[in-house]
Amino acid sequence: MTDSTPHFENENASSYDARATALAPIKDAMHLASELLLRNLPKDAHILCVGAGTGAEIDYLARRFKGWHFTAVDPAAEMLAQARAKAEAGGYAGRCTFQTGTTDSLPKQASFHAATAFLVSQFMADHADRVAFFREIVARLVPGGTLLSVDLTTEQQGQDREDQIARWVEMSQSAGFPVTRESFDGMVTLLTPEKIATILEDGGFAKPHLFFQFLLMHGWIAQKPGPAKEQV
């Protein structure tokens, strides 16, 4: 799979969390929803975090589920270095594996009980790349395994769409992210929620359902077909 996500190098990686602090209420709500949706996984569950960045969701979940193990995958080594430092400071680094690259760099075996892909596939302009992205994830989930996927999207067209994007850009700028209306179009491919749901299904997941929404941000939960592993 071609890596079409933006790379966060050096300064961007080291300052990412500080900038994201301004948007903490959104992140916290998304992480709380993730906790509620995944809480019935086995006590020793293995979680795959695709596009893990600085490891925000790992930090949240690892502190609440002491027996869970995490594999963080991201093409930016600098971002993963921040995630590793966070894990060491939090005392859960021994339950984490950090892999620089994309999902297809992992062994192709069904070993994960759940996966997260937060704000990742939106950077893929090509439809086939987006479907392949989710196929790589589903191949590594156990039957019945859960995916939580969040992307920017819009149901609107015309001026309504422009107004929604303008609000998102303004919010991002207020948090210190160097984004403009012009650069936004160059970074992100906005699809309708219906198209993203279809991509998830084409990627091998059963019918997805929305679990989170804030402005352009939409989150889906979907399962790999098959019986879920018994809880331990």
mmCIF file of C-alpha atoms in Angstrom:
data_model
loop_
_atom_site.group_PDB
_atom_site.id
_atom_site.type_symbol
_atom_site.label_atom_id
_atom_site.label_comp_id
_atom_site.label_asym_id
_atom_site.label_seq_id
_atom_site.Cartn_x
_atom_site.Cartn_y
_atom_site.Cartn_z
ATOM 1 C CA MET A 1 0.000 0.000 0.000
ATOM 2 C CA THR A 2 1.337 3.414 -0.943
ATOM 3 C CA ASP A 3 1.859 5.682 2.037
ATOM 4 C CA SER A 4 0.010 8.895 1.155
ATOM 5 C CA THR A 5 -0.286 10.261 4.672
ATOM 6 C CA PRO A 6 1.654 13.417 5.592
ATOM 7 C CA HIS A 7 4.857 12.933 7.518
ATOM 8 C CA PHE A 8 5.401 14.708 10.824
ATOM 9 C CA GLU A 9 9.115 15.313 11.236
ATOM 10 C CA ASN A 10 11.220 16.697 14.080
ATOM 11 C CA GLU A 11 9.656 20.032 15.109
ATOM 12 C CA ASN A 12 6.159 19.027 14.002
ATOM 13 C CA ALA A 13 6.338 15.842 16.059
ATOM 14 C CA SER A 14 7.751 17.480 19.179
ATOM 15 C CA SER A 15 5.151 20.264 19.169
ATOM 16 C CA TYR A 16 2.159 18.198 18.078
ATOM 17 C CA ASP A 17 0.848 17.372 21.562
ATOM 18 C CA ALA A 18 1.197 20.971 22.736
ATOM 19 C CA ARG A 19 -0.911 22.156 19.826
ATOM 20 C CA ALA A 20 -3.439 19.375 20.286
ATOM 21 C CA THR A 21 -3.961 20.424 23.913
ATOM 22 C CA ALA A 22 -6.166 23.263 22.701
ATOM 23 C CA LEU A 23 -8.502 20.654 21.178
ATOM 24 C CA ALA A 24 -8.385 18.335 24.197
ATOM 25 C CA PRO A 25 -12.162 18.285 24.828
ATOM 26 C CA ILE A 26 -12.739 16.772 21.379
ATOM 27 C CA LYS A 27 -9.981 14.208 21.850
ATOM 28 C CA ASP A 28 -11.201 13.327 25.342
ATOM 29 C CA ALA A 29 -14.749 12.710 24.111
ATOM 30 C CA MET A 30 -13.467 10.472 21.319
ATOM 31 C CA HIS A 31 -11.281 8.509 23.733
ATOM 32 C CA LEU A 32 -14.134 8.113 26.240
ATOM 33 C CA ALA A 33 -16.333 6.702 23.477
ATOM 34 C CA SER A 34 -13.512 4.324 22.517
ATOM 35 C CA GLU A 35 -13.197 3.121 26.105
ATOM 36 C CA LEU A 36 -16.924 2.396 26.339
ATOM 37 C CA LEU A 37 -16.975 0.542 23.012
ATOM 38 C CA LEU A 38 -13.889 -1.603 23.712
ATOM 39 C CA ARG A 39 -14.272 -2.260 27.431
ATOM 40 C CA ASN A 40 -15.563 -5.829 26.959
ATOM 41 C CA LEU A 41 -12.469 -7.037 25.116
ATOM 42 C CA PRO A 42 -10.403 -9.781 26.800
ATOM 43 C CA LYS A 43 -8.304 -8.662 29.749
ATOM 44 C CA ASP A 44 -5.151 -9.479 27.758
ATOM 45 C CA ALA A 45 -6.396 -7.955 24.482
ATOM 46 C CA HIS A 46 -3.976 -6.902 21.761
ATOM 47 C CA ILE A 47 -4.790 -3.561 20.124
ATOM 48 C CA LEU A 48 -3.421 -2.317 16.793
ATOM 49 C CA CYS A 49 -3.140 1.478 16.537
ATOM 50 C CA VAL A 50 -2.684 2.511 12.901
ATOM 51 C CA GLY A 51 -1.294 5.968 12.306
ATOM 52 C CA ALA A 52 -0.659 6.088 16.043
ATOM 53 C CA GLY A 53 1.167 9.415 15.957
ATOM 54 C CA THR A 54 2.256 10.454 19.439
ATOM 55 C CA GLY A 55 0.197 7.665 21.004
ATOM 56 C CA ALA A 56 -2.692 9.636 22.503
ATOM 57 C CA GLU A 57 -5.234 6.811 22.318
ATOM 58 C CA ILE A 58 -2.679 4.298 23.601
ATOM 59 C CA ASP A 59 -1.913 6.523 26.574
ATOM 60 C CA TYR A 60 -5.609 6.796 27.393
ATOM 61 C CA LEU A 61 -6.457 3.098 27.012
ATOM 62 C CA ALA A 62 -3.261 1.658 28.534
ATOM 63 C CA ARG A 63 -3.861 3.523 31.781
ATOM 64 C CA ARG A 64 -7.381 2.110 32.051
ATOM 65 C CA PHE A 65 -6.839 -1.471 30.879
ATOM 66 C CA LYS A 66 -3.716 -2.723 32.635
ATOM 67 C CA GLY A 67 -3.532 -6.053 30.823
ATOM 68 C CA TRP A 68 -3.878 -4.801 27.266
ATOM 69 C CA HIS A 69 -0.984 -4.826 24.799
ATOM 70 C CA PHE A 70 -0.575 -2.292 21.999
ATOM 71 C CA THR A 71 1.162 -2.203 18.631
ATOM 72 C CA ALA A 72 1.668 1.332 17.346
ATOM 73 C CA VAL A 73 2.274 1.759 13.610
ATOM 74 C CA ASP A 74 3.171 5.074 11.994
ATOM 75 C CA PRO A 75 5.382 6.055 9.044
ATOM 76 C CA ALA A 76 6.892 8.953 11.032
ATOM 77 C CA ALA A 77 9.651 7.735 13.355
ATOM 78 C CA GLU A 78 9.679 11.093 15.142
ATOM 79 C CA MET A 79 6.004 10.751 16.079
ATOM 80 C CA LEU A 80 6.567 7.218 17.365
ATOM 81 C CA ALA A 81 9.488 8.473 19.433
ATOM 82 C CA GLN A 82 7.043 10.782 21.191
ATOM 83 C CA ALA A 83 4.656 7.854 21.705
ATOM 84 C CA ARG A 84 7.445 5.725 23.167
ATOM 85 C CA ALA A 85 8.505 8.504 25.563
ATOM 86 C CA LYS A 86 4.897 8.860 26.659
ATOM 87 C CA ALA A 87 4.655 5.106 27.283
ATOM 88 C CA GLU A 88 7.876 5.076 29.297
ATOM 89 C CA ALA A 89 6.671 7.984 31.412
ATOM 90 C CA GLY A 90 3.328 6.259 31.940
ATOM 91 C CA GLY A 91 4.875 2.936 32.944
ATOM 92 C CA TYR A 92 3.259 0.858 30.211
ATOM 93 C CA ALA A 93 6.074 0.734 27.618
ATOM 94 C CA GLY A 94 6.549 -2.980 28.346
ATOM 95 C CA ARG A 95 3.108 -3.590 26.878
ATOM 96 C CA CYS A 96 3.832 -1.677 23.665
ATOM 97 C CA THR A 97 5.479 -2.446 20.331
ATOM 98 C CA PHE A 98 6.434 0.454 18.053
ATOM 99 C CA GLN A 99 6.653 -0.173 14.312
ATOM 100 C CA THR A 100 7.820 2.519 11.899
ATOM 101 C CA GLY A 101 5.947 2.009 8.643
ATOM 102 C CA THR A 102 2.439 1.159 7.500
ATOM 103 C CA THR A 103 0.151 -1.730 8.399
ATOM 104 C CA ASP A 104 1.477 -3.931 5.615
ATOM 105 C CA SER A 105 4.876 -3.924 7.357
ATOM 106 C CA LEU A 106 3.373 -6.110 10.114
ATOM 107 C CA PRO A 107 3.096 -9.908 9.918
ATOM 108 C CA LYS A 108 -0.078 -10.794 8.058
ATOM 109 C CA GLN A 109 -1.776 -12.833 10.751
ATOM 110 C CA ALA A 110 -5.038 -12.401 12.636
ATOM 111 C CA SER A 111 -3.722 -11.548 16.084
ATOM 112 C CA PHE A 112 -5.404 -8.298 17.170
ATOM 113 C CA HIS A 113 -8.708 -8.045 19.032
ATOM 114 C CA ALA A 114 -9.278 -4.443 17.967
ATOM 115 C CA ALA A 115 -7.741 -1.671 15.898
ATOM 116 C CA THR A 116 -7.900 2.109 15.863
ATOM 117 C CA ALA A 117 -7.328 4.353 12.846
ATOM 118 C CA PHE A 118 -7.906 7.920 13.962
ATOM 119 C CA LEU A 119 -7.680 10.629 11.288
ATOM 120 C CA VAL A 120 -5.622 8.524 8.880
ATOM 121 C CA SER A 121 -7.486 7.391 5.763
ATOM 122 C CA GLN A 122 -8.673 10.950 5.032
ATOM 123 C CA PHE A 123 -5.184 11.650 3.678
ATOM 124 C CA MET A 124 -5.629 9.063 0.909
ATOM 125 C CA ALA A 125 -6.963 10.573 -2.294
ATOM 126 C CA ASP A 126 -7.139 7.317 -4.231
ATOM 127 C CA HIS A 127 -10.214 5.146 -3.612
ATOM 128 C CA ALA A 128 -8.314 1.896 -4.154
ATOM 129 C CA ASP A 129 -5.625 2.945 -1.649
ATOM 130 C CA ARG A 130 -8.287 3.649 0.934
ATOM 131 C CA VAL A 131 -9.944 0.257 0.458
ATOM 132 C CA ALA A 132 -6.535 -1.457 0.595
ATOM 133 C CA PHE A 133 -5.751 0.409 3.822
ATOM 134 C CA PHE A 134 -8.730 -1.176 5.559
ATOM 135 C CA ARG A 135 -8.089 -4.588 4.007
ATOM 136 C CA GLU A 136 -4.638 -4.595 5.590
ATOM 137 C CA ILE A 137 -6.251 -3.889 8.966
ATOM 138 C CA VAL A 138 -9.021 -6.485 8.697
ATOM 139 C CA ALA A 139 -6.461 -9.144 7.748
ATOM 140 C CA ARG A 140 -4.772 -8.644 11.120
ATOM 141 C CA LEU A 141 -7.894 -8.761 13.288
ATOM 142 C CA VAL A 142 -9.260 -11.913 14.877
ATOM 143 C CA PRO A 143 -12.740 -12.962 13.648
ATOM 144 C CA GLY A 144 -15.234 -10.601 15.248
ATOM 145 C CA GLY A 145 -12.466 -8.069 15.908
ATOM 146 C CA THR A 146 -13.442 -4.404 16.201
ATOM 147 C CA LEU A 147 -12.272 -1.372 14.242
ATOM 148 C CA LEU A 148 -12.721 2.197 15.422
ATOM 149 C CA SER A 149 -12.054 4.555 12.533
ATOM 150 C CA VAL A 150 -12.319 8.351 12.583
ATOM 151 C CA ASP A 151 -11.981 10.635 9.574
ATOM 152 C CA LEU A 152 -12.926 14.104 8.413
ATOM 153 C CA THR A 153 -15.938 14.052 6.134
ATOM 154 C CA THR A 154 -18.915 16.167 5.125
ATOM 155 C CA GLU A 155 -22.472 15.488 4.082
ATOM 156 C CA GLN A 156 -22.866 18.993 2.712
ATOM 157 C CA GLN A 157 -22.271 20.486 -0.718
ATOM 158 C CA GLY A 158 -21.966 24.032 -2.022
ATOM 159 C CA GLN A 159 -21.834 26.890 0.467
ATOM 160 C CA ASP A 160 -22.785 24.671 3.422
ATOM 161 C CA ARG A 161 -19.718 22.562 2.741
ATOM 162 C CA GLU A 162 -17.520 25.640 2.487
ATOM 163 C CA ASP A 163 -18.863 26.991 5.768
ATOM 164 C CA GLN A 164 -18.145 23.699 7.558
ATOM 165 C CA ILE A 165 -14.590 23.576 6.229
ATOM 166 C CA ALA A 166 -14.019 27.227 7.155
ATOM 167 C CA ARG A 167 -15.071 26.502 10.757
ATOM 168 C CA TRP A 168 -12.704 23.534 10.916
ATOM 169 C CA VAL A 169 -9.777 25.522 9.513
ATOM 170 C CA GLU A 170 -10.455 28.381 11.941
ATOM 171 C CA MET A 171 -10.521 25.950 14.872
ATOM 172 C CA SER A 172 -7.266 24.314 13.727
ATOM 173 C CA GLN A 173 -5.551 27.674 13.339
ATOM 174 C CA SER A 174 -6.669 28.732 16.827
ATOM 175 C CA ALA A 175 -4.909 25.624 18.160
ATOM 176 C CA GLY A 176 -1.685 26.591 16.389
ATOM 177 C CA PHE A 177 -1.807 24.115 13.498
ATOM 178 C CA PRO A 178 -0.370 25.652 10.286
ATOM 179 C CA VAL A 179 -3.386 25.010 8.066
ATOM 180 C CA THR A 180 -5.086 27.303 5.569
ATOM 181 C CA ARG A 181 -8.156 26.829 3.418
ATOM 182 C CA GLU A 182 -5.908 26.153 0.429
ATOM 183 C CA SER A 183 -3.589 23.708 2.221
ATOM 184 C CA PHE A 184 -6.597 21.856 3.661
ATOM 185 C CA ASP A 185 -7.761 20.870 0.180
ATOM 186 C CA GLY A 186 -4.270 19.647 -0.630
ATOM 187 C CA MET A 187 -4.061 17.447 2.475
ATOM 188 C CA VAL A 188 -7.500 15.935 2.974
ATOM 189 C CA THR A 189 -9.952 14.133 0.698
ATOM 190 C CA LEU A 190 -13.446 14.700 2.092
ATOM 191 C CA LEU A 191 -15.979 12.019 1.245
ATOM 192 C CA THR A 192 -19.570 11.686 2.383
ATOM 193 C CA PRO A 193 -20.253 9.404 5.370
ATOM 194 C CA GLU A 194 -22.069 7.029 3.029
ATOM 195 C CA LYS A 195 -18.990 6.669 0.803
ATOM 196 C CA ILE A 196 -16.712 6.027 3.765
ATOM 197 C CA ALA A 197 -19.096 3.382 5.091
ATOM 198 C CA THR A 198 -18.992 1.707 1.665
ATOM 199 C CA ILE A 199 -15.174 1.807 1.671
ATOM 200 C CA LEU A 200 -15.129 0.112 5.084
ATOM 201 C CA GLU A 201 -17.409 -2.632 3.771
ATOM 202 C CA ASP A 202 -15.325 -3.017 0.603
ATOM 203 C CA GLY A 203 -12.320 -3.301 2.912
ATOM 204 C CA GLY A 204 -13.831 -6.398 4.520
ATOM 205 C CA PHE A 205 -15.783 -5.076 7.503
ATOM 206 C CA ALA A 206 -19.409 -5.739 8.331
ATOM 207 C CA LYS A 207 -21.809 -2.804 8.096
ATOM 208 C CA PRO A 208 -20.278 0.079 10.095
ATOM 209 C CA HIS A 209 -22.130 2.384 12.469
ATOM 210 C CA LEU A 210 -21.377 5.942 13.525
ATOM 211 C CA PHE A 211 -20.255 6.304 17.138
ATOM 212 C CA PHE A 212 -18.812 9.828 17.163
ATOM 213 C CA GLN A 213 -19.365 13.147 15.406
ATOM 214 C CA PHE A 214 -17.999 16.675 15.834
ATOM 215 C CA LEU A 215 -18.089 19.180 12.961
ATOM 216 C CA LEU A 216 -16.273 17.409 10.086
ATOM 217 C CA MET A 217 -15.060 14.575 12.317
ATOM 218 C CA HIS A 218 -16.992 11.299 12.069
ATOM 219 C CA GLY A 219 -16.178 8.013 13.796
ATOM 220 C CA TRP A 220 -17.289 4.516 12.793
ATOM 221 C CA ILE A 221 -17.297 1.206 14.605
ATOM 222 C CA ALA A 222 -17.168 -1.935 12.471
ATOM 223 C CA GLN A 223 -16.455 -5.625 13.015
ATOM 224 C CA LYS A 224 -14.573 -8.217 11.053
ATOM 225 C CA PRO A 225 -17.093 -10.935 10.150
ATOM 226 C CA GLY A 226 -16.983 -14.048 12.290
ATOM 227 C CA PRO A 227 -17.580 -14.980 15.910
ATOM 228 C CA ALA A 228 -15.875 -12.789 18.486
ATOM 229 C CA LYS A 229 -13.254 -14.418 20.686
ATOM 230 C CA GLU A 230 -14.592 -15.439 24.078
ATOM 231 C CA GLN A 231 -13.942 -12.945 26.862
ATOM 232 C CA VAL A 232 -11.332 -13.922 29.457
#
